Amino acid sequence: MLRILLIFRLMHAIQFAVTVPGIAGHLAHRTGGLVLLVAVVAESLWFTLHIVRNHRRVAARDEEDREADDRDDARPVVYDALAAGVELCSAVASLWACVVVMGPDRAQDMAPLLVLTTEQISGASVGSALGQPLRVLLAGTGAVAASYAAVIALGVPEALTHSDVLIGLTGYGALAYLIRRGALYLLQLAADLGDMSLQLHEVQQRRLLAIELHNHIGHTLGAFQRIDVTDTDQLASLRTSAMVALERLRTFISTGRFSASVPLIGMVHRQVALAANDTLTVEPIVTERVVGAAARVRPYEVELLEAALRALLINVERSAGVREALLHVDIVDDPAAEPGEQVELVVTDEGAGFPPEALAAGVAGMRSLAVHQRLLAEHGGALRVLSVPGLTQVTLTLPIAPAPAPDERAPGAREGRVRGARGRGGRGGGDRAQGGPQSGRVQGGRARKDASA
């Protein structure tokens, strides 16, 4: 509401400044007129500073409330009783000052003060919507209208029958009613939008929690069913997975995030390390185009991609029947936005492939991948699967922020590829070293299975 109050005051200040020069020559007492002008300007400056100071107090109190458990009911407000009292009293006083400053035929010369008093009535109406007693608005509006009528009657009583004077008198009440109703509507709309935003946030949090339960806790619990208790390596790996899942839940409870926010490349290597704990060796290939553009991938976009990538790598380890996969990370042109770019993560494995019935149903029918497809699609991205026996590719794409202007680019950016820290020995050669599948292999998608979904 601070901006609305300031806009009202600025708008009427401009009107006041435009109309005052036109009546300067009609004043009966120019010295008194100058004093009145100074008083009006001083009141406007005080009002502006007062509500700005109140706004800062409200903001500071809100910050304290977020940090403290106990909340005091006596909260500061932007438009308080003092602001309402000063505005309405100054409106009445400025109208009565016209009796001294202006001549008898003052109906037309009072136009600048009418502009000011309508703004003051508007401010009181907004204050009433914000919680000030309604009786203050009613009494103030009545006093301003009565003062205007009395000042006109003391000059030329016949002027009370003129249409412009009648419009001014009735306009005070109509203005107070309409402004108050409009402010109440805006406040209700803001509250409804806040509730909607909270509901959407809760839905998003439930989605993230469901994904977390599937990708980490569910995966760990499933590993218990398949573990060979005589295999110490499996026991150590399972213990590490359980500790990671526990730590992520603790982080979520304390911060609302499952893990620390890291850039795109850091996220890739974090997932490669988690896959290694699950006995899946993933070779990451990150192009230098990614190195130059990683800063343009926003944190929430990294989170979306990380959750989806985790699900893919879990499916490879669980369903593909292989212990190796290739992860290619690149920045490619976005066909849906010209010009535009998107980050592309492609997971490739040489496992059994998706079951024909799962491929026939599409990604929407793959329980562990469908939720990620929906989340990516909500942000303009996609999850695509291409699979034949012996080769599967699942592709994750998500649009990123536009590249800076050419003169703002960091010097030395060039195309190329940088090998990830975790290699796969001899499997890094040939076409795979160039980031693409070998001749005759499926293009476009990358890895994993939902056979168990």
XYZ file of C-alpha atoms in Angstrom:
453
model
C 0.000 0.000 0.000
C 2.971 2.347 0.412
C 3.271 2.740 -3.344
C -0.452 3.450 -3.709
C -0.289 6.197 -1.067
C 2.790 7.742 -2.650
C 1.271 7.564 -6.143
C -1.878 9.335 -4.898
C 0.194 12.092 -3.296
C 2.480 12.483 -6.326
C -0.440 12.607 -8.761
C -2.256 15.302 -6.802
C 0.979 17.226 -6.168
C 1.453 17.497 -9.929
C -2.136 18.695 -10.367
C -1.657 21.165 -7.527
C 1.519 22.570 -9.092
C -0.206 22.972 -12.456
C -3.267 24.837 -11.127
C -1.688 27.126 -8.516
C -0.047 29.577 -11.005
C -3.415 30.192 -12.655
C -5.017 31.557 -9.483
C -2.057 33.488 -8.096
C -3.345 36.737 -9.564
C -6.788 36.320 -8.001
C -5.682 36.096 -4.381
C -6.909 38.788 -2.026
C -3.917 38.295 0.292
C -0.862 37.029 -1.518
C 1.229 36.810 1.646
C -1.389 34.606 3.231
C -1.503 32.559 0.039
C 2.247 32.038 0.197
C 2.006 30.932 3.827
C -0.776 28.500 2.859
C 1.348 27.128 0.014
C 4.319 26.585 2.337
C 2.066 24.843 4.857
C 0.649 22.537 2.194
C 4.122 21.621 0.917
C 5.372 21.029 4.471
C 2.417 18.761 5.226
C 3.063 16.747 2.049
C 6.743 16.314 2.884
C 5.942 15.274 6.449
C 3.326 12.792 5.263
C 5.690 11.222 2.732
C 8.526 10.853 5.230
C 6.153 9.550 7.892
C 4.672 6.706 5.855
C 8.093 5.759 4.446
C 9.430 5.542 8.002
C 6.419 3.475 9.036
C 6.983 1.167 6.064
C 10.554 0.544 7.187
C 9.332 -0.221 10.699
C 6.834 -2.712 9.336
C 9.531 -4.385 7.213
C 11.898 -4.578 10.210
C 9.145 -6.022 12.391
C 8.295 -8.642 9.786
C 11.935 -9.670 9.722
C 11.971 -9.959 13.521
C 8.792 -12.057 13.444
C 10.371 -14.487 11.000
C 13.295 -14.977 13.366
C 11.345 -15.078 16.654
C 8.776 -17.576 17.870
C 6.695 -15.088 19.884
C 4.787 -12.396 18.017
C 3.343 -9.275 19.574
C -0.129 -8.245 18.466
C 0.816 -4.542 18.611
C 2.290 -4.224 15.171
C 3.241 -1.013 13.351
C 1.259 -0.037 10.277
C 2.142 2.080 7.262
C -0.878 4.400 7.533
C -1.408 4.966 11.247
C -3.803 7.124 13.273
C -1.351 10.025 13.326
C -1.157 10.116 9.523
C -4.948 9.998 9.257
C -5.392 12.765 11.837
C -2.842 15.079 10.261
C -4.219 14.540 6.751
C -7.851 15.155 7.624
C -7.181 18.082 9.972
C -4.898 19.766 7.434
C -7.588 19.299 4.769
C -10.159 21.100 6.918
C -7.685 23.820 7.917
C -6.576 24.498 4.346
C -10.185 24.888 3.200
C -10.985 27.392 5.957
C -7.803 29.299 5.122
C -9.421 30.120 1.778
C -11.800 32.498 3.607
C -8.827 34.721 4.465
C -6.635 34.195 1.419
C -9.210 34.350 -1.383
C -11.932 36.754 -2.350
C -15.696 36.192 -2.019
C -16.026 34.489 -5.420
C -13.674 31.690 -4.482
C -15.454 28.644 -5.919
C -13.194 28.444 -8.965
C -10.006 29.523 -7.192
C -10.259 26.691 -4.673
C -9.538 24.068 -7.335
C -5.931 23.345 -6.185
C -7.075 22.739 -2.610
C -9.883 20.510 -3.830
C -7.248 18.415 -5.565
C -5.256 18.189 -2.323
C -8.240 17.389 -0.122
C -9.412 14.609 -2.453
C -5.956 13.034 -2.117
C -6.193 13.324 1.658
C -9.618 11.674 1.609
C -8.127 8.954 -0.618
C -5.325 8.357 1.890
C -7.798 8.139 4.771
C -9.866 5.655 2.754
C -6.829 3.450 2.185
C -5.996 3.743 5.892
C -9.521 2.627 6.771
C -9.068 -0.438 4.579
C -5.761 -1.145 6.338
C -7.424 -1.187 9.750
C -8.040 2.382 10.882
C -11.523 2.837 12.464
C -14.245 3.517 9.909
C -15.601 6.343 12.073
C -12.386 8.293 11.437
C -13.007 8.154 7.694
C -16.701 9.052 8.041
C -16.048 11.951 10.409
C -13.139 13.257 8.354
C -14.996 13.056 5.053
C -18.031 14.792 6.575
C -15.862 17.534 8.085
C -14.072 18.186 4.781
C -17.327 18.295 2.806
C -18.985 20.568 5.395
C -15.967 22.891 5.435
C -15.991 23.143 1.656
C -19.708 23.993 1.630
C -19.303 26.553 4.432
C -16.384 28.308 2.755
C -18.357 28.593 -0.487
C -21.484 29.828 1.357
C -19.532 32.527 3.216
C -18.468 33.953 -0.144
C -21.256 33.606 -2.700
C -24.091 31.411 -1.331
C -25.636 31.052 -4.790
C -22.534 29.144 -5.870
C -23.720 26.158 -3.826
C -26.229 25.458 -6.578
C -23.599 25.351 -9.319
C -22.967 21.945 -10.809
C -19.207 21.964 -10.194
C -19.701 22.734 -6.507
C -22.364 20.034 -6.160
C -20.101 17.539 -7.884
C -17.313 18.461 -5.490
C -19.535 18.025 -2.432
C -20.969 14.670 -3.477
C -17.610 13.540 -4.863
C -16.016 13.487 -1.405
C -18.387 10.783 -0.205
C -18.280 8.814 -3.441
C -14.484 8.981 -3.527
C -14.146 7.772 0.064
C -16.475 4.833 -0.587
C -14.896 3.752 -3.878
C -11.293 4.083 -2.708
C -12.020 2.116 0.462
C -13.784 -0.647 -1.446
C -10.988 -0.789 -4.018
C -8.329 -0.994 -1.298
C -10.233 -3.781 0.461
C -10.456 -5.661 -2.828
C -6.720 -5.296 -3.458
C -5.917 -6.477 0.056
C -8.151 -9.516 -0.361
C -6.615 -10.216 -3.759
C -3.125 -10.003 -2.263
C -4.153 -12.388 0.526
C -5.656 -14.843 -1.974
C -2.523 -14.727 -4.120
C -0.410 -15.291 -1.025
C -2.497 -18.327 -0.081
C -2.243 -19.640 -3.629
C 1.517 -19.176 -3.617
C 1.740 -21.008 -0.289
C -0.364 -23.873 -1.632
C 1.792 -24.144 -4.743
C 4.896 -24.130 -2.572
C 3.449 -26.912 -0.418
C 2.619 -28.955 -3.521
C 6.168 -28.435 -4.784
C 7.593 -29.464 -1.419
C 5.486 -32.632 -1.417
C 6.743 -33.443 -4.902
C 10.331 -32.928 -3.834
C 9.801 -35.067 -0.754
C 8.229 -37.833 -2.840
C 11.152 -37.704 -5.254
C 13.586 -37.819 -2.360
C 11.820 -40.804 -0.811
C 12.048 -42.644 -4.121
C 15.552 -41.627 -5.175
C 17.369 -42.078 -1.891
C 15.395 -43.690 0.901
C 13.409 -46.037 -1.340
C 16.547 -46.969 -3.249
C 18.406 -47.674 -0.014
C 15.592 -49.777 1.386
C 15.398 -51.708 -1.875
C 19.108 -52.409 -1.651
C 18.545 -54.117 1.704
C 16.422 -56.729 -0.068
C 19.174 -57.529 -2.563
C 22.196 -57.380 -0.281
C 24.566 -60.288 0.219
C 25.412 -60.087 3.915
C 28.678 -61.899 3.304
C 29.887 -59.206 0.912
C 31.663 -56.538 2.949
C 31.835 -54.162 0.001
C 28.065 -54.245 -0.395
C 27.605 -53.669 3.319
C 29.934 -50.669 3.238
C 28.174 -49.251 0.175
C 24.761 -49.704 1.768
C 25.897 -48.073 4.979
C 27.176 -45.076 3.024
C 23.883 -44.810 1.112
C 21.919 -44.889 4.370
C 24.107 -42.170 5.887
C 23.712 -40.003 2.775
C 19.906 -40.396 2.869
C 19.819 -39.531 6.584
C 22.015 -36.476 6.120
C 19.869 -35.234 3.237
C 16.705 -35.533 5.346
C 18.348 -33.645 8.216
C 19.411 -30.917 5.805
C 15.873 -30.710 4.431
C 14.355 -30.377 7.896
C 16.728 -27.559 8.879
C 17.000 -25.654 5.591
C 14.187 -26.804 3.288
C 16.781 -28.153 0.850
C 18.064 -31.702 0.578
C 21.644 -30.709 -0.172
C 23.842 -27.687 -0.560
C 23.274 -25.703 -3.735
C 26.123 -26.223 -6.205
C 26.699 -25.160 -9.822
C 25.782 -27.441 -12.702
C 29.208 -29.053 -13.053
C 29.476 -29.613 -9.304
C 26.076 -31.273 -9.364
C 27.180 -33.621 -12.149
C 30.221 -34.807 -10.233
C 28.193 -35.136 -7.035
C 25.810 -37.517 -8.801
C 28.712 -39.412 -10.357
C 30.113 -39.961 -6.853
C 26.742 -41.139 -5.520
C 26.417 -43.556 -8.445
C 29.904 -44.908 -7.703
C 28.756 -45.728 -4.177
C 25.971 -47.760 -5.810
C 28.641 -49.658 -7.797
C 27.731 -47.829 -11.020
C 30.693 -46.287 -12.834
C 29.598 -43.191 -14.726
C 31.923 -41.405 -17.105
C 31.015 -37.699 -17.318
C 31.861 -35.745 -20.443
C 31.369 -32.015 -19.954
C 31.865 -29.711 -22.931
C 33.664 -26.425 -22.605
C 30.466 -24.777 -23.736
C 29.014 -25.933 -20.413
C 32.008 -24.550 -18.555
C 31.364 -21.143 -20.080
C 27.593 -21.203 -19.570
C 27.242 -23.018 -16.214
C 26.690 -19.734 -14.371
C 23.531 -19.151 -16.431
C 21.911 -22.316 -15.111
C 19.945 -21.077 -12.105
C 19.986 -22.963 -8.773
C 16.404 -24.228 -9.025
C 17.145 -25.493 -12.554
C 20.159 -27.388 -11.225
C 17.924 -28.938 -8.555
C 15.378 -30.092 -11.151
C 18.093 -31.647 -13.286
C 19.816 -33.258 -10.297
C 16.657 -34.998 -9.087
C 15.941 -36.332 -12.576
C 19.546 -37.417 -13.120
C 19.570 -39.251 -9.812
C 16.454 -41.186 -10.839
C 18.062 -42.132 -14.168
C 21.272 -43.394 -12.597
C 19.353 -45.406 -10.004
C 17.422 -47.080 -12.818
C 20.635 -47.923 -14.647
C 22.135 -49.571 -11.580
C 18.927 -51.373 -10.667
C 17.439 -52.442 -13.988
C 19.890 -52.261 -16.860
C 22.078 -55.141 -15.803
C 25.279 -53.141 -16.387
C 27.741 -51.356 -14.129
C 28.868 -48.629 -16.531
C 27.179 -45.638 -18.105
C 28.124 -42.499 -20.003
C 26.926 -39.036 -18.999
C 27.262 -36.311 -21.609
C 26.583 -32.707 -20.557
C 26.280 -29.947 -23.142
C 24.647 -26.620 -23.920
C 22.646 -26.843 -27.145
C 20.371 -24.562 -29.129
C 16.790 -24.495 -27.943
C 14.482 -25.193 -30.910
C 11.524 -23.701 -29.021
C 13.192 -20.306 -28.527
C 15.118 -18.434 -31.174
C 17.667 -17.419 -30.141
C 17.845 -19.597 -27.067
C 19.872 -22.309 -25.408
C 19.174 -25.263 -23.163
C 21.268 -27.525 -20.997
C 21.249 -31.137 -22.134
C 22.164 -34.151 -20.007
C 22.320 -37.485 -21.829
C 22.745 -40.779 -19.973
C 23.714 -43.748 -22.142
C 24.081 -47.374 -21.144
C 24.408 -50.681 -23.007
C 22.016 -52.632 -20.831
C 18.863 -54.596 -21.495
C 16.764 -51.615 -22.500
C 13.273 -50.643 -21.413
C 10.579 -53.316 -21.637
C 8.421 -52.956 -24.774
C 5.294 -52.325 -22.678
C 7.011 -49.449 -20.871
C 8.118 -47.913 -24.182
C 4.622 -48.285 -25.575
C 3.162 -46.378 -22.610
C 5.711 -43.587 -22.999
C 7.466 -41.675 -20.246
C 4.115 -40.768 -18.667
C 3.625 -44.448 -17.899
C 7.050 -44.854 -16.268
C 6.400 -44.269 -12.612
C 9.890 -43.187 -11.571
C 10.440 -40.874 -14.564
C 6.960 -39.433 -15.142
C 7.167 -36.992 -12.239
C 10.477 -35.630 -13.530
C 9.051 -35.248 -17.020
C 6.191 -33.159 -15.571
C 8.501 -30.984 -13.492
C 10.839 -30.337 -16.411
C 7.916 -29.643 -18.759
C 6.550 -27.036 -16.319
C 9.780 -25.088 -16.858
C 9.982 -25.617 -20.622
C 12.194 -28.710 -20.472
C 11.742 -32.322 -21.498
C 12.663 -35.905 -20.691
C 12.983 -38.197 -23.714
C 13.673 -41.924 -23.864
C 15.052 -43.911 -26.806
C 15.779 -47.554 -26.166
C 16.606 -50.789 -27.996
C 18.124 -53.949 -26.538
C 21.785 -53.211 -25.910
C 21.532 -49.430 -25.919
C 19.382 -46.936 -24.054
C 19.595 -43.169 -23.985
C 17.582 -40.789 -21.817
C 17.874 -37.066 -22.495
C 17.108 -34.298 -20.031
C 16.765 -30.765 -21.407
C 15.968 -27.468 -19.699
C 16.098 -23.910 -21.082
C 18.631 -21.584 -19.462
C 19.046 -17.834 -19.199
C 20.093 -16.024 -22.394
C 23.764 -15.541 -23.079
C 25.200 -12.059 -22.402
C 25.916 -9.661 -25.220
C 29.110 -10.409 -27.201
C 31.017 -7.567 -25.541
C 30.058 -8.954 -22.105
C 31.319 -12.503 -22.701
C 34.286 -13.742 -20.769
C 37.346 -13.781 -23.042
C 38.678 -17.089 -24.239
C 35.368 -18.959 -24.435
C 35.522 -21.633 -27.122
C 33.918 -24.886 -28.115
C 35.398 -28.219 -27.007
C 35.043 -30.942 -24.446
C 36.550 -31.557 -21.061
C 36.772 -35.041 -19.653
C 35.151 -35.678 -16.267
C 37.308 -36.713 -13.354
C 35.947 -40.223 -13.344
C 36.923 -42.137 -16.472
C 36.219 -45.646 -17.649
C 39.581 -46.567 -19.059
C 39.473 -47.975 -22.567
C 35.773 -47.202 -22.960
C 36.530 -43.526 -23.309
C 37.838 -43.802 -26.859
C 36.243 -43.709 -30.273
C 32.975 -41.915 -30.841
C 32.191 -41.845 -27.159
C 35.172 -39.645 -26.515
C 33.455 -37.129 -28.751
C 30.332 -37.246 -26.606
C 28.115 -39.122 -29.082
C 27.104 -42.750 -29.489
C 28.881 -45.003 -31.928
C 27.710 -45.562 -35.486
C 24.312 -47.201 -35.702
C 23.363 -46.400 -32.113
C 20.247 -44.643 -30.976
C 20.482 -40.850 -31.058
C 18.958 -38.289 -28.747
C 17.967 -39.872 -25.504
C 19.952 -41.420 -22.530
C 19.705 -43.996 -19.979
C 17.747 -45.985 -17.895
C 15.236 -48.324 -17.071
C 11.886 -48.278 -15.384
C 11.353 -52.016 -15.659
C 10.662 -52.277 -11.950
C 8.330 -49.293 -11.840
